[in-house]
PDB file of C-alpha atoms in Angstrom:
ATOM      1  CA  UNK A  24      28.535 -15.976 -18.877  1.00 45.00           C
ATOM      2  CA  UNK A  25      25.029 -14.337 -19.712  1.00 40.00           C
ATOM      3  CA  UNK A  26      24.110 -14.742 -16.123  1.00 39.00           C
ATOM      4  CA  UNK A  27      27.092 -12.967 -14.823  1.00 36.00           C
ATOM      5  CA  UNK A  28      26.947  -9.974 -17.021  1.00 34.00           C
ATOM      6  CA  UNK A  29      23.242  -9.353 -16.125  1.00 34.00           C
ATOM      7  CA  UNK A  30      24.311  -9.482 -12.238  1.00 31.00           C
ATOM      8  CA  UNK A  31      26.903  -7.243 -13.180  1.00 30.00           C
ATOM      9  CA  UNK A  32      24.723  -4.606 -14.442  1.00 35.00           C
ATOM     10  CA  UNK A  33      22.087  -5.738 -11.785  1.00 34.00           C
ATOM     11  CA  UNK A  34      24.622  -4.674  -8.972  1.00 29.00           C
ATOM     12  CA  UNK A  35      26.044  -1.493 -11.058  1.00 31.00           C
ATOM     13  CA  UNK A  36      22.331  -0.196 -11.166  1.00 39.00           C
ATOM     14  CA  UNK A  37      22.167  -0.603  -7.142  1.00 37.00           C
ATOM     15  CA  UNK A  38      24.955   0.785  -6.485  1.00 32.00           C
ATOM     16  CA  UNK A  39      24.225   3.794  -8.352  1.00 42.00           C
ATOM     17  CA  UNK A  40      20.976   4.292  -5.975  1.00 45.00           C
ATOM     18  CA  UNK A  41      18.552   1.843  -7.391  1.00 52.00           C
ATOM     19  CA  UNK A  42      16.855  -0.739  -9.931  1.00 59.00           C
ATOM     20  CA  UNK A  43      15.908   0.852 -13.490  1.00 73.00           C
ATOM     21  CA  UNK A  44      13.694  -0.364 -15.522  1.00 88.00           C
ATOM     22  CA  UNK A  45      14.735  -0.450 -19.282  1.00 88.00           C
ATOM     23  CA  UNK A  46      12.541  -0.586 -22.290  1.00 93.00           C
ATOM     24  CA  UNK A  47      12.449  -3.746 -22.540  1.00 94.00           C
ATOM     25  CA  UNK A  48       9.196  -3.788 -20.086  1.00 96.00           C
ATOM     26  CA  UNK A  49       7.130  -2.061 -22.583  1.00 97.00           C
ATOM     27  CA  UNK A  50       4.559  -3.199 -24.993  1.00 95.00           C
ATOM     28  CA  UNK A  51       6.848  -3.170 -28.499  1.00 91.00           C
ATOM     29  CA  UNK A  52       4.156  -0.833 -30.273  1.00 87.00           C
ATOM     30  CA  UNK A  53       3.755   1.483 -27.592  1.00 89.00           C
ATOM     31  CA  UNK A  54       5.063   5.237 -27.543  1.00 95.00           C
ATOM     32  CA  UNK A  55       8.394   4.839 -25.356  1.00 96.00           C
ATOM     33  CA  UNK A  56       9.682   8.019 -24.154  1.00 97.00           C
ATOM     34  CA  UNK A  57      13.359   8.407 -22.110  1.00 96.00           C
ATOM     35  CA  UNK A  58      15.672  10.963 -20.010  1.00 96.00           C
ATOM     36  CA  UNK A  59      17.884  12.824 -21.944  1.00 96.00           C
ATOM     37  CA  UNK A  60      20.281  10.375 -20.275  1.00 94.00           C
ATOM     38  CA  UNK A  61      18.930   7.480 -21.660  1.00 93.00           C
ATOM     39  CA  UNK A  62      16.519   6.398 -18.970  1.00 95.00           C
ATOM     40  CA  UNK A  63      13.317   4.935 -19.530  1.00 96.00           C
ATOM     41  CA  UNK A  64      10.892   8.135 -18.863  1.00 97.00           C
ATOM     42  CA  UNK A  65       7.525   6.361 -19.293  1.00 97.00           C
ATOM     43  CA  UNK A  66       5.972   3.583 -21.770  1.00 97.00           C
ATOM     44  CA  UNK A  67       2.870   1.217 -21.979  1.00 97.00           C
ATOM     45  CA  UNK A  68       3.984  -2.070 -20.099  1.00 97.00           C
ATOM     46  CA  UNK A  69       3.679  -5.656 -22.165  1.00 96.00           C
ATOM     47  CA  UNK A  70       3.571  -7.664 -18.655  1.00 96.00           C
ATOM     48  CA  UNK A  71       2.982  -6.861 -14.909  1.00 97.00           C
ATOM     49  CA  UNK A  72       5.769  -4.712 -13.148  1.00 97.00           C
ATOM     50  CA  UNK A  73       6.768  -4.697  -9.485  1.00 96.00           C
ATOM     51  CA  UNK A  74       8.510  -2.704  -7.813  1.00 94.00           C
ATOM     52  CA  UNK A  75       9.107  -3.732  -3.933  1.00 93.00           C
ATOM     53  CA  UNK A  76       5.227  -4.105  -2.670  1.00 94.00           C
ATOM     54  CA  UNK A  77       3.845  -2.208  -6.068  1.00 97.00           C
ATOM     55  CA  UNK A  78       2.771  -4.470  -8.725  1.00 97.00           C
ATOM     56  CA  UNK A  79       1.439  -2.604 -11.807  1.00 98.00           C
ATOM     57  CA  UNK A  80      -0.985  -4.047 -14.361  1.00 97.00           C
ATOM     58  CA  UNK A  81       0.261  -5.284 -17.581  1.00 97.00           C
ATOM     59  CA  UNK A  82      -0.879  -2.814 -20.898  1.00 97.00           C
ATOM     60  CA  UNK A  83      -1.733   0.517 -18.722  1.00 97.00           C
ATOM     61  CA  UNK A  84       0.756   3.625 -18.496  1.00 98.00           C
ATOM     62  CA  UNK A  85       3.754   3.603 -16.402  1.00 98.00           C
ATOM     63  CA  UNK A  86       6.594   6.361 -15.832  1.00 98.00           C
ATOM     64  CA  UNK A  87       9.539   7.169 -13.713  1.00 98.00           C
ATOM     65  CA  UNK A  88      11.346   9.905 -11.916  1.00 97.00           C
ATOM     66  CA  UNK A  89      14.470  10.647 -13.571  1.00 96.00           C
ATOM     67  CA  UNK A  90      16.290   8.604 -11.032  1.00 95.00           C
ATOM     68  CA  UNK A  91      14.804   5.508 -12.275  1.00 95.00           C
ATOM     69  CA  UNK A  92      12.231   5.307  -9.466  1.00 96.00           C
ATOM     70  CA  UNK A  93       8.798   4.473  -9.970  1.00 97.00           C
ATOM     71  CA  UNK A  94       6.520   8.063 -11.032  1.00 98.00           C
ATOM     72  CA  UNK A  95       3.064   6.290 -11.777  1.00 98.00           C
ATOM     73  CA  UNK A  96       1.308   3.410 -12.974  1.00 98.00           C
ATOM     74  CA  UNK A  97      -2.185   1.975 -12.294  1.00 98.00           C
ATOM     75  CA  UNK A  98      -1.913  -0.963  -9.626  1.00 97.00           C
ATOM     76  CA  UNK A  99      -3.169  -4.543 -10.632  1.00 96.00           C
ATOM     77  CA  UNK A 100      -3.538  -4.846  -7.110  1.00 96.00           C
ATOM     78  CA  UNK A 101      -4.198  -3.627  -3.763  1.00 97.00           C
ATOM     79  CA  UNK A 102      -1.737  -1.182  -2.193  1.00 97.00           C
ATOM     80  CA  UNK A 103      -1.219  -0.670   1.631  1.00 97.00           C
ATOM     81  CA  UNK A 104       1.206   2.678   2.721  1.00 96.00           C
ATOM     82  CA  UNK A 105       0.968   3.001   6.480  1.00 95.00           C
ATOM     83  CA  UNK A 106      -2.744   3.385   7.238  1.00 95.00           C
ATOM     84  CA  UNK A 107      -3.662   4.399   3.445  1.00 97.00           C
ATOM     85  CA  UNK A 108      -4.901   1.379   1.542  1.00 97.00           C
ATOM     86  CA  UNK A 109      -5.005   2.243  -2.360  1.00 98.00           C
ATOM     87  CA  UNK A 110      -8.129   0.268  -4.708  1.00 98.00           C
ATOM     88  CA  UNK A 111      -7.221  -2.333  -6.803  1.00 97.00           C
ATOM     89  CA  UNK A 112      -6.841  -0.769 -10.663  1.00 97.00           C
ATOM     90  CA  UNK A 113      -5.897   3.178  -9.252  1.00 96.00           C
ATOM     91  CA  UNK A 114      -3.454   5.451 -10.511  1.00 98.00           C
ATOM     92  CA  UNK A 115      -0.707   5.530  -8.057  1.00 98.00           C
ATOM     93  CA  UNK A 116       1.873   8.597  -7.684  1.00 98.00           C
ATOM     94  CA  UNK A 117       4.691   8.280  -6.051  1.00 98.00           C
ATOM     95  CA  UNK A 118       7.514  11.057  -5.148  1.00 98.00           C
ATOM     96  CA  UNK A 119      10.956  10.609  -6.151  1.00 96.00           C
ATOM     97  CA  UNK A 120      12.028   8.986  -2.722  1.00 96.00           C
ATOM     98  CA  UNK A 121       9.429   6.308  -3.690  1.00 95.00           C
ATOM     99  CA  UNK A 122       6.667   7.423  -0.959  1.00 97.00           C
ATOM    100  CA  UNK A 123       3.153   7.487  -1.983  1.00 98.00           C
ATOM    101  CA  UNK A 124       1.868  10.979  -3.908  1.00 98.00           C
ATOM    102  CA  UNK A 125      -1.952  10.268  -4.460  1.00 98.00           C
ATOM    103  CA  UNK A 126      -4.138   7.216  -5.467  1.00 98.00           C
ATOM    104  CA  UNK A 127      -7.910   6.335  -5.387  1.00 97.00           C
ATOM    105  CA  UNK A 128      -8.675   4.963  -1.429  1.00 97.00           C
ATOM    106  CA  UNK A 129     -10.129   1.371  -1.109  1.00 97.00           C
ATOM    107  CA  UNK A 130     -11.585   1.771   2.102  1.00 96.00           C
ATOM    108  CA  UNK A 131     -11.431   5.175   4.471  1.00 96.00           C
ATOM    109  CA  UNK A 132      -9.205   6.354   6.432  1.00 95.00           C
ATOM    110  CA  UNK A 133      -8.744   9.166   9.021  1.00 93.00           C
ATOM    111  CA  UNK A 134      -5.333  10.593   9.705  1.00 92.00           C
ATOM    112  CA  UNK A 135      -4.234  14.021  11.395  1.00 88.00           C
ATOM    113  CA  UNK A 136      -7.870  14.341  12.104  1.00 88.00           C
ATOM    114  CA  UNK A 137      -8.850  14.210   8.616  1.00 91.00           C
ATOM    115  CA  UNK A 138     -11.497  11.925   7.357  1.00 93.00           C
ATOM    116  CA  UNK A 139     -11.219  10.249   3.845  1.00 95.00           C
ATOM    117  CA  UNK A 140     -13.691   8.194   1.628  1.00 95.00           C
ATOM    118  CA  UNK A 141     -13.482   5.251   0.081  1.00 94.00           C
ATOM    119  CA  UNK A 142     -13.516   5.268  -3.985  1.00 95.00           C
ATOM    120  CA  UNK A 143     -12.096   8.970  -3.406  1.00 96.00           C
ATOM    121  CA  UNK A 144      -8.720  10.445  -4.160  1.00 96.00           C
ATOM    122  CA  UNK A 145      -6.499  11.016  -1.519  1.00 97.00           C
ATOM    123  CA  UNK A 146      -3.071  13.368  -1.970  1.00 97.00           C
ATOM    124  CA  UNK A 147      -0.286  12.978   0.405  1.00 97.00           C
ATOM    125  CA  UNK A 148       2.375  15.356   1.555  1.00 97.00           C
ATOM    126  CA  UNK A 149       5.823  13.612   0.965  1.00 97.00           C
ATOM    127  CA  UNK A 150       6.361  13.533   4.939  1.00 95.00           C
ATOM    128  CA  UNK A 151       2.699  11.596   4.863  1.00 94.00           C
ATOM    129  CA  UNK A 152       0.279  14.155   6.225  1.00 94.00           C
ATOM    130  CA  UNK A 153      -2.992  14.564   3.924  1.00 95.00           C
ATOM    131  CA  UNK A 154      -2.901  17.441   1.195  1.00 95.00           C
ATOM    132  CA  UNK A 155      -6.128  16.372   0.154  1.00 94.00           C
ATOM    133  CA  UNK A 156      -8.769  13.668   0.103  1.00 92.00           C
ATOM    134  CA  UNK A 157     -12.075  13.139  -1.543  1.00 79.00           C
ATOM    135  CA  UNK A 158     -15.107  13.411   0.820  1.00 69.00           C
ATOM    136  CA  UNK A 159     -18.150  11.462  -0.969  1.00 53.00           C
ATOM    137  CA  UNK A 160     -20.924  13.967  -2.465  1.00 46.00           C
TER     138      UNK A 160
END
């Protein structure tokens, strides 16, 4: 019976456009902030957290976009979005749609004819183009 209602709300929470996590991710002492509508808004997490090909590390910061989607969250991991590969233990930023915002590059990486350095910053457009990178000092 416990299996079914947990499907239940499972499929509910896909139909209405997508997983959300719940507070029972975070680390019980932890400052656990929500939506106005109830949604988990951001927490410290107690375990590691995926969310399709984005794992994040267990005790670090993580938040969401009000529609439940992943905001932020250091990766445990590393992170590959198109030609952008993301270092293991960087903050990653997503936009609401779930595309990657910003994180710390792992290796470099030219696009649109601009060059980016590894263990720098890069800052994506939501349509993928570079806003900004880091170019090593």
């Amino acid at each position: 019976m416990k299996r079914i209602i947990i499907s239940a709300i499972m499929l509910i929470a896909s139909i209405q456009g997508g997983w959300c996590a719940d507070q029972s991710i975070c680390n019980p002492g932890s400052d656990i902030t929500f939506y106005p509508d109830g949604k988990l808004k951001s927490c410290v997490t107690k375990d590691f957290y995926s969310e399709g090909d984005v794992k994040c590390n267990q005790y670090a910061q993580i938040s969401f976009h009000p529609n439940g989607r992943l905001r932020s969250c250091v990766s445990t991991d590393f992170y590959n979005y198109g030609p952008v590969s993301c270092n293991q233990y960087s903050l990653l930023t997503f936009y609401k749609s779930g595309k990657l915002e910003s994180c710390k590059l792992s290796k470099p990486v030219q696009i649109g004819g601009k060059s980016c350095d590894q263990l720098t910053t890069i800052t994506l457009y939501e349509n993928g183009r570079v806003k900004f990178c880091g170019k090593s000092q």
